[in-house]
Amino acid sequence: MLQKLLEAVYGAEGSTHAADLARRLHVDEALVRAMLAQLEHLGYLAEAGPACGADCAACSEKCSACSPASPMKLLLLTPAGLRALGKG
Amino acid sequence: MADTLVRELPLVALAGSPNVGKSSIFNTLTGLSQHVGNWPGKTIEQKSGTAQFGRSAEVVDLPGTYSLSANSLEETITRDYIIRERPDVVLVVVSAAALERTLYLLSEVAELPSPVVVAVNMLDVARAEGLRFEPAVLEAALGVPVAALSATQADGYQALRTTLADVLAGRRQARPRPPELGPELEALLAELGSLLGVDLPQGYPRRWLALKLLEGDREVTAMLRALLAPDHWQAVDALLGRHEDAVLAIAGARYEWIGRLTRAALRRPPTGAITLTERLDRAATHPLWGLLTLVGVLGLVYWLVYLLSKPLVSLLNLGLAALTGAVHAALAGAPWWLSGLLANGLVGGVGTVLTLLPVLAFFFAAIAFLEDVGYLARGAFVADRFMHRLGLHGKSFLPLFLGMGCNVPAVLGARILDSRRDRLLTILLIPLVPCAGRMAVLIYFSGALYGSYAPLVILGLLVLDVGVIALTGLLLRKTLLPSASPAFIMELPLYHLPNLRTIALYTWQHMLDFIKRAGTVILAVSLLIWALAAFPSGQTSTSWLAAAGRWMAPLGAAMGFDWRMLVALLASVVAKEQTIASLAILTAGSGAALPALLPALLTPAAGIAFLVVQMLFIPCIGTVSAIRSETGSWRLTLLSVLYLAVTSFGLGILIYQLACLLGWGV
């Protein structure tokens, strides 16, 4: 099941999201969310960011470009994820 | 319960994932008879107490954890406790509202020898979401008692106490059926289990140890490596080496089990009754409708910003004109340079920039609103699908998106890209993303030049900008920086009502930044430009700046604007808003506010050309400096600046000439 999910992520046209993956795998979105969290926990996916790769509190840029509202979370395949798909 | 340890009171261990209401259940079961300390040798709080389940029992609250993989202190404590203390019952708390996420822990606890009772909490939350939970189905599937609870409403406790009493008294069976992992994995587990020999550490089930080895569990691996004879371990290690990604298959099989359980035990709303988020997302994330929705939403934003800010900008301009007049009057007897410096340089320059405040306030508030209600992520998702076709790396998206606020942190943000090629490609594209300062200038100019058509003009400019980004991306990828473009998953937040405080805070922080910039950099450059435009004669037309500006006149003429527009454009290298301050200073003698003067300075064709150049022109000096430091190359920095200058002027000339052919040049 997780392998299929990794394949679906890899085969996505650019960005995808949990509901889209759930439709493709014919499972519930909540299950996809849980599996994505598990893949992240296992190191096959990793979160990108924060965008500047730095601690916001320590940021010297005072332009407030980073929104205080809910930040976007992006998950990407890690080298381990790509290896598991035979693409690494 | 022959395999339990001898102790005074039966032991009930409370396990569960974070946020399932475990602490509420613990508090209700134990009441005031609680003891709080730390887990031995750890800084994590340990809570225990006594409760009545037909007879007294000790209840221990284990740390919240999603699994038993020993990746965190909480996981290690929980699994060590269950294995070493062998509780008489492990009460696993799961959430009916997040069954898929919280059942994973149960799938792992089921592999251990302790009896299990499942408490399905948050029934009230699940009901509110239209979910109907059927405990009998889950109970039949798991083979252990299942109690349904709404802990916050103190509902279901009596049934839970009775269930625990029955299990502790041996009246009910509580041995869970662990998930079936499939024939291949089961065979692998059996083979690995047999390689472990006979002298296993006390309390550790063979199958569980084999599972943990296949999952790559560092603690279990170290323990068994130390315990087994070297030749034994070599055989185990060789087998593990051939199944490096078995963890994926094991976890996948557990999720198939979870999927089956939830499909059976959870009734979802009928197909017709889809949630608001699903309904909206069908349009908002659709490849075509999503793109059209994004264009419509942005059009609406610019229309609202224009409509709402227009009267306030007019009011501020009236106030500014009055203030400039008052300063001139007050300094009537003073030297010409002093009254000019204060009235035209200070009040005219910085004051005109400050008339941007309403535009910026509404613009930032609109962006914060879209982000807070959950739309911005959808818009970004749709836009990214398009950008992906350019071959941009998924991670590029975050810095490019940040560029809409300010290009400087966006350039720094490219650090998250691992490959230098991807990083350079992203850095070279960021200056093409119009930052908030640039957008405010575009809205200001288009409002003054095109009135109620301004939102359409802005929208057209953005479409052009996306096209330029796309072509630049393709060009760079096909020539200098070929790179791969892996996919990524974006977490889309649920739509919800906006929080006014969040929006106000976001807007306020950005306004404060703008005011600080106006009071420092823009002020200093405004005074310099005033001096260059006033000396040596006191007349702008015969000033040093005019002499330099006229030298560039042929370039301006090709786009239909005079030297003042070019100087204002060049001044934007300091800060984008400086364009407005500079133009206000250079037109100070005309006696009217800048918005009223602009239609006389620029024909419709020249106006469009100016907006295009302004949108694509060299970024502010802060961004250029960030590009230099992040690329470590003057050559690439120069290339970026030259590309932007050539592209902006080239497109400006082309669009002006085309617009003149259409008769917009007068």
mmCIF file with all atom_site columns, C-alpha atoms in Angstrom, chain A residues 30, chain B residues 15-22 25 65-66 92-106 118-127 129 131 133 138 146-151 258 262 265-266 268:
data_model
loop_
_atom_site.group_PDB
_atom_site.id
_atom_site.type_symbol
_atom_site.label_atom_id
_atom_site.label_alt_id
_atom_site.label_comp_id
_atom_site.label_asym_id
_atom_site.label_entity_id
_atom_site.label_seq_id
_atom_site.pdbx_PDB_ins_code
_atom_site.Cartn_x
_atom_site.Cartn_y
_atom_site.Cartn_z
_atom_site.occupancy
_atom_site.B_iso_or_equiv
_atom_site.pdbx_formal_charge
_atom_site.auth_seq_id
_atom_site.auth_comp_id
_atom_site.auth_asym_id
_atom_site.auth_atom_id
_atom_site.pdbx_PDB_model_num
ATOM 1  C CA . ALA A 1 30  ? -7.857  10.143 5.734  1.00 0.00 ? 30  ALA A CA 1
ATOM 2  C CA . ALA B 2 15  ? -1.449  3.950  25.436 1.00 0.00 ? 15  ALA B CA 1
ATOM 3  C CA . GLY B 2 16  ? -2.478  6.145  22.523 1.00 0.00 ? 16  GLY B CA 1
ATOM 4  C CA . SER B 2 17  ? -1.399  8.637  19.921 1.00 0.00 ? 17  SER B CA 1
ATOM 5  C CA . PRO B 2 18  ? -1.129  12.345 20.766 1.00 0.00 ? 18  PRO B CA 1
ATOM 6  C CA . ASN B 2 19  ? -4.431  14.282 20.838 1.00 0.00 ? 19  ASN B CA 1
ATOM 7  C CA . VAL B 2 20  ? -6.751  11.325 21.255 1.00 0.00 ? 20  VAL B CA 1
ATOM 8  C CA . GLY B 2 21  ? -7.943  12.424 24.700 1.00 0.00 ? 21  GLY B CA 1
ATOM 9  C CA . LYS B 2 22  ? -5.818  9.923  26.633 1.00 0.00 ? 22  LYS B CA 1
ATOM 10 C CA . ILE B 2 25  ? -9.565  9.354  30.183 1.00 0.00 ? 25  ILE B CA 1
ATOM 11 C CA . THR B 2 65  ? 3.016   8.034  20.451 1.00 0.00 ? 65  THR B CA 1
ATOM 12 C CA . TYR B 2 66  ? 1.914   7.056  16.936 1.00 0.00 ? 66  TYR B CA 1
ATOM 13 C CA . VAL B 2 92  ? -5.241  1.574  23.615 1.00 0.00 ? 92  VAL B CA 1
ATOM 14 C CA . VAL B 2 93  ? -7.059  4.854  23.043 1.00 0.00 ? 93  VAL B CA 1
ATOM 15 C CA . VAL B 2 94  ? -7.835  5.754  19.422 1.00 0.00 ? 94  VAL B CA 1
ATOM 16 C CA . SER B 2 95  ? -9.826  8.613  17.945 1.00 0.00 ? 95  SER B CA 1
ATOM 17 C CA . ALA B 2 96  ? -13.041 7.931  16.032 1.00 0.00 ? 96  ALA B CA 1
ATOM 18 C CA . ALA B 2 97  ? -12.382 11.205 14.187 1.00 0.00 ? 97  ALA B CA 1
ATOM 19 C CA . ALA B 2 98  ? -8.889  10.076 13.087 1.00 0.00 ? 98  ALA B CA 1
ATOM 20 C CA . LEU B 2 99  ? -9.131  6.310  13.117 1.00 0.00 ? 99  LEU B CA 1
ATOM 21 C CA . GLU B 2 100 ? -6.750  5.857  10.165 1.00 0.00 ? 100 GLU B CA 1
ATOM 22 C CA . ARG B 2 101 ? -3.982  7.795  11.893 1.00 0.00 ? 101 ARG B CA 1
ATOM 23 C CA . THR B 2 102 ? -4.424  6.389  15.405 1.00 0.00 ? 102 THR B CA 1
ATOM 24 C CA . LEU B 2 103 ? -4.982  2.693  14.669 1.00 0.00 ? 103 LEU B CA 1
ATOM 25 C CA . TYR B 2 104 ? -1.346  2.247  13.625 1.00 0.00 ? 104 TYR B CA 1
ATOM 26 C CA . LEU B 2 105 ? -0.238  2.076  17.260 1.00 0.00 ? 105 LEU B CA 1
ATOM 27 C CA . LEU B 2 106 ? -2.812  -0.649 17.869 1.00 0.00 ? 106 LEU B CA 1
ATOM 28 C CA . VAL B 2 118 ? -9.573  -0.512 22.731 1.00 0.00 ? 118 VAL B CA 1
ATOM 29 C CA . ALA B 2 119 ? -11.216 2.754  23.753 1.00 0.00 ? 119 ALA B CA 1
ATOM 30 C CA . VAL B 2 120 ? -12.527 4.622  20.720 1.00 0.00 ? 120 VAL B CA 1
ATOM 31 C CA . ASN B 2 121 ? -12.738 8.214  21.914 1.00 0.00 ? 121 ASN B CA 1
ATOM 32 C CA . MET B 2 122 ? -14.066 11.431 20.346 1.00 0.00 ? 122 MET B CA 1
ATOM 33 C CA . LEU B 2 123 ? -17.312 9.929  19.132 1.00 0.00 ? 123 LEU B CA 1
ATOM 34 C CA . ASP B 2 124 ? -18.877 13.377 19.465 1.00 0.00 ? 124 ASP B CA 1
ATOM 35 C CA . VAL B 2 125 ? -16.265 14.910 17.144 1.00 0.00 ? 125 VAL B CA 1
ATOM 36 C CA . ALA B 2 126 ? -16.729 12.093 14.617 1.00 0.00 ? 126 ALA B CA 1
ATOM 37 C CA . ARG B 2 127 ? -20.516 12.501 14.738 1.00 0.00 ? 127 ARG B CA 1
ATOM 38 C CA . GLU B 2 129 ? -18.135 15.345 10.977 1.00 0.00 ? 129 GLU B CA 1
ATOM 39 C CA . LEU B 2 131 ? -19.022 9.836  10.657 1.00 0.00 ? 131 LEU B CA 1
ATOM 40 C CA . PHE B 2 133 ? -18.712 4.480  14.217 1.00 0.00 ? 133 PHE B CA 1
ATOM 41 C CA . LEU B 2 138 ? -14.310 -3.273 15.103 1.00 0.00 ? 138 LEU B CA 1
ATOM 42 C CA . VAL B 2 146 ? -13.985 -2.132 22.110 1.00 0.00 ? 146 VAL B CA 1
ATOM 43 C CA . ALA B 2 147 ? -15.515 0.641  24.226 1.00 0.00 ? 147 ALA B CA 1
ATOM 44 C CA . ALA B 2 148 ? -16.879 3.792  22.582 1.00 0.00 ? 148 ALA B CA 1
ATOM 45 C CA . LEU B 2 149 ? -16.354 7.094  24.423 1.00 0.00 ? 149 LEU B CA 1
ATOM 46 C CA . SER B 2 150 ? -16.897 10.811 24.268 1.00 0.00 ? 150 SER B CA 1
ATOM 47 C CA . ALA B 2 151 ? -14.386 11.702 26.949 1.00 0.00 ? 151 ALA B CA 1
ATOM 48 C CA . ILE B 2 258 ? -6.288  -0.288 8.902  1.00 0.00 ? 258 ILE B CA 1
ATOM 49 C CA . THR B 2 262 ? -12.059 1.595  8.946  1.00 0.00 ? 262 THR B CA 1
ATOM 50 C CA . ALA B 2 265 ? -16.370 0.070  11.182 1.00 0.00 ? 265 ALA B CA 1
ATOM 51 C CA . LEU B 2 266 ? -16.804 3.635  10.015 1.00 0.00 ? 266 LEU B CA 1
ATOM 52 C CA . ARG B 2 268 ? -19.073 7.969  6.124  1.00 0.00 ? 268 ARG B CA 1
#
